[in-house]
Amino acid sequence: MKPFERKKYNWLVGAGEEYKWQDTDLKPIFPDNVNILNGEELLQFINTDVSQYIIFTDLKAFPIGSHILKIDKYEEFIKSDCELILLSVDSSYTSIYCKDPKLLSELYVNMESLKVDKLSYITDENDFRSTVIVR
């Protein structure tokens, strides 16, 4: 998610299946009772040397101090304070919705540098989603 400044946001953790390798077994990355993390807490969970396996994930970034609410549809995202949505499905298909065009361009360049396969912008013409959540 570079160059997105994750510490400047509170993160709504939606439905997901994310694991880390711990003590010769897979354990959930996020505790069951956690649904909002500040940026520092999120980084503590995801920035580790431990192998991680993301089956699917739903993360939404809200500026610190803004109103955090459940967002299911793209129209709700546009009207909300949420600035970025990260959705990953089947361990390989990831979508990022970002309101800031400059930041979106920087995210795209970063993904190109990582040699991401089949990188493209989501538009009204190619977006297959009817919601901005994973199940």
mmCIF file of C-alpha atoms in Angstrom:
data_model
loop_
_atom_site.group_PDB
_atom_site.id
_atom_site.type_symbol
_atom_site.label_atom_id
_atom_site.label_comp_id
_atom_site.label_asym_id
_atom_site.label_seq_id
_atom_site.Cartn_x
_atom_site.Cartn_y
_atom_site.Cartn_z
ATOM 1 C CA MET A 1 0.000 0.000 0.000
ATOM 2 C CA LYS A 2 2.956 2.269 -0.368
ATOM 3 C CA PRO A 3 2.848 5.323 -0.651
ATOM 4 C CA PHE A 4 -0.414 5.524 1.338
ATOM 5 C CA GLU A 5 0.371 6.906 4.813
ATOM 6 C CA ARG A 6 -1.410 4.214 6.817
ATOM 7 C CA LYS A 7 -0.667 5.787 10.207
ATOM 8 C CA LYS A 8 -2.832 8.820 9.421
ATOM 9 C CA TYR A 9 -5.988 6.700 9.336
ATOM 10 C CA ASN A 10 -8.297 4.556 11.368
ATOM 11 C CA TRP A 11 -9.016 1.275 9.612
ATOM 12 C CA LEU A 12 -12.342 -0.491 9.518
ATOM 13 C CA VAL A 13 -11.589 -4.204 9.314
ATOM 14 C CA GLY A 14 -14.406 -5.958 7.465
ATOM 15 C CA ALA A 15 -15.025 -9.612 6.788
ATOM 16 C CA GLY A 16 -11.850 -11.437 6.004
ATOM 17 C CA GLU A 17 -9.770 -14.532 6.215
ATOM 18 C CA GLU A 18 -6.195 -13.488 6.901
ATOM 19 C CA TYR A 19 -3.595 -15.712 8.540
ATOM 20 C CA LYS A 20 -0.037 -15.592 9.815
ATOM 21 C CA TRP A 21 2.336 -18.457 10.440
ATOM 22 C CA GLN A 22 2.846 -18.848 14.197
ATOM 23 C CA ASP A 23 4.086 -21.757 16.286
ATOM 24 C CA THR A 24 3.941 -24.240 13.372
ATOM 25 C CA ASP A 25 0.304 -23.342 12.630
ATOM 26 C CA LEU A 26 -1.802 -20.711 10.879
ATOM 27 C CA LYS A 27 -3.387 -18.157 13.233
ATOM 28 C CA PRO A 28 -5.691 -15.241 12.373
ATOM 29 C CA ILE A 29 -3.830 -11.979 11.744
ATOM 30 C CA PHE A 30 -6.555 -9.891 13.392
ATOM 31 C CA PRO A 31 -8.189 -10.863 16.697
ATOM 32 C CA ASP A 32 -11.889 -11.808 16.381
ATOM 33 C CA ASN A 33 -13.078 -8.880 18.477
ATOM 34 C CA VAL A 34 -11.235 -6.211 16.463
ATOM 35 C CA ASN A 35 -13.074 -4.220 13.819
ATOM 36 C CA ILE A 36 -11.368 -0.804 14.044
ATOM 37 C CA LEU A 37 -7.610 -0.283 14.239
ATOM 38 C CA ASN A 38 -5.592 2.898 14.225
ATOM 39 C CA GLY A 39 -2.789 3.017 11.681
ATOM 40 C CA GLU A 40 -0.093 2.070 14.174
ATOM 41 C CA GLU A 41 -2.052 -0.989 15.300
ATOM 42 C CA LEU A 42 -2.684 -2.062 11.710
ATOM 43 C CA LEU A 43 1.021 -1.854 10.934
ATOM 44 C CA GLN A 44 1.846 -3.970 13.999
ATOM 45 C CA PHE A 45 -0.366 -6.724 12.605
ATOM 46 C CA ILE A 46 0.711 -6.591 8.957
ATOM 47 C CA ASN A 47 4.328 -5.356 8.948
ATOM 48 C CA THR A 48 6.085 -8.408 10.299
ATOM 49 C CA ASP A 49 8.664 -10.909 9.135
ATOM 50 C CA VAL A 50 6.138 -13.692 9.694
ATOM 51 C CA SER A 51 4.648 -15.277 6.563
ATOM 52 C CA GLN A 52 1.083 -14.174 5.951
ATOM 53 C CA TYR A 53 -1.688 -15.726 3.870
ATOM 54 C CA ILE A 54 -4.532 -13.484 2.767
ATOM 55 C CA ILE A 55 -7.495 -15.478 1.466
ATOM 56 C CA PHE A 56 -9.732 -12.419 1.418
ATOM 57 C CA THR A 57 -9.683 -9.067 3.173
ATOM 58 C CA ASP A 58 -11.719 -5.877 3.440
ATOM 59 C CA LEU A 59 -9.976 -2.791 4.841
ATOM 60 C CA LYS A 60 -11.298 0.766 4.727
ATOM 61 C CA ALA A 61 -9.265 3.853 5.699
ATOM 62 C CA PHE A 62 -10.866 6.826 7.454
ATOM 63 C CA PRO A 63 -8.895 9.948 8.423
ATOM 64 C CA ILE A 64 -8.313 10.122 12.168
ATOM 65 C CA GLY A 65 -11.163 12.068 13.753
ATOM 66 C CA SER A 66 -13.634 11.382 10.949
ATOM 67 C CA HIS A 67 -16.854 9.414 11.182
ATOM 68 C CA ILE A 68 -16.332 5.664 10.644
ATOM 69 C CA LEU A 69 -19.272 3.809 9.195
ATOM 70 C CA LYS A 70 -20.016 0.580 7.405
ATOM 71 C CA ILE A 71 -19.757 0.988 3.631
ATOM 72 C CA ASP A 72 -21.267 -1.590 1.307
ATOM 73 C CA LYS A 73 -21.784 0.268 -1.969
ATOM 74 C CA TYR A 74 -19.568 2.486 -4.098
ATOM 75 C CA GLU A 75 -22.026 5.394 -3.730
ATOM 76 C CA GLU A 76 -21.681 5.142 0.066
ATOM 77 C CA PHE A 77 -17.897 5.268 -0.316
ATOM 78 C CA ILE A 78 -18.100 8.453 -2.402
ATOM 79 C CA LYS A 79 -20.362 10.176 0.154
ATOM 80 C CA SER A 80 -18.378 9.003 3.205
ATOM 81 C CA ASP A 81 -15.167 10.204 4.857
ATOM 82 C CA CYS A 82 -13.490 6.942 3.796
ATOM 83 C CA GLU A 83 -10.513 7.693 1.555
ATOM 84 C CA LEU A 84 -9.304 4.245 0.542
ATOM 85 C CA ILE A 85 -10.740 0.746 0.288
ATOM 86 C CA LEU A 86 -8.555 -2.340 -0.074
ATOM 87 C CA LEU A 87 -10.334 -5.545 -1.090
ATOM 88 C CA SER A 88 -8.625 -8.839 -1.799
ATOM 89 C CA VAL A 89 -10.367 -11.995 -2.997
ATOM 90 C CA ASP A 90 -9.048 -15.517 -3.529
ATOM 91 C CA SER A 91 -5.520 -14.558 -2.480
ATOM 92 C CA SER A 92 -4.814 -13.024 -5.859
ATOM 93 C CA TYR A 93 -7.368 -10.458 -7.015
ATOM 94 C CA THR A 94 -6.966 -7.131 -5.244
ATOM 95 C CA SER A 95 -8.928 -3.928 -5.796
ATOM 96 C CA ILE A 96 -8.057 -0.525 -4.408
ATOM 97 C CA TYR A 97 -10.576 2.313 -4.441
ATOM 98 C CA CYS A 98 -8.982 5.683 -3.711
ATOM 99 C CA LYS A 99 -10.581 9.136 -3.793
ATOM 100 C CA ASP A 100 -7.348 11.101 -4.257
ATOM 101 C CA PRO A 101 -6.320 10.991 -7.961
ATOM 102 C CA LYS A 102 -2.682 11.920 -7.217
ATOM 103 C CA LEU A 103 -2.371 9.209 -4.578
ATOM 104 C CA LEU A 104 -4.096 6.725 -6.865
ATOM 105 C CA SER A 105 -1.477 7.454 -9.523
ATOM 106 C CA GLU A 106 1.313 6.940 -6.963
ATOM 107 C CA LEU A 107 -0.251 3.639 -5.868
ATOM 108 C CA TYR A 108 -0.392 2.541 -9.507
ATOM 109 C CA VAL A 109 3.284 3.398 -10.081
ATOM 110 C CA ASN A 110 4.210 1.468 -6.929
ATOM 111 C CA MET A 111 2.277 -1.577 -8.144
ATOM 112 C CA GLU A 112 4.024 -1.345 -11.514
ATOM 113 C CA SER A 113 7.402 -1.331 -9.750
ATOM 114 C CA LEU A 114 6.377 -4.545 -7.959
ATOM 115 C CA LYS A 115 5.582 -6.167 -11.331
ATOM 116 C CA VAL A 116 1.941 -6.791 -10.392
ATOM 117 C CA ASP A 117 0.271 -9.028 -12.954
ATOM 118 C CA LYS A 118 -2.706 -7.609 -14.911
ATOM 119 C CA LEU A 119 -2.651 -4.152 -13.362
ATOM 120 C CA SER A 120 -5.429 -1.815 -14.498
ATOM 121 C CA TYR A 121 -7.548 1.077 -13.327
ATOM 122 C CA ILE A 122 -11.090 0.322 -12.180
ATOM 123 C CA THR A 123 -13.625 2.318 -14.170
ATOM 124 C CA ASP A 124 -17.403 2.323 -14.522
ATOM 125 C CA GLU A 125 -16.936 0.232 -17.661
ATOM 126 C CA ASN A 126 -14.790 -2.545 -16.175
ATOM 127 C CA ASP A 127 -15.856 -2.728 -12.520
ATOM 128 C CA PHE A 128 -17.676 -6.036 -12.016
ATOM 129 C CA ARG A 129 -18.495 -5.301 -8.362
ATOM 130 C CA SER A 130 -21.937 -4.266 -7.189
ATOM 131 C CA THR A 131 -20.581 -3.756 -3.662
ATOM 132 C CA VAL A 132 -17.283 -2.672 -2.071
ATOM 133 C CA ILE A 133 -17.133 -5.526 0.427
ATOM 134 C CA VAL A 134 -15.871 -9.110 0.348
ATOM 135 C CA ARG A 135 -17.753 -12.111 1.674
#
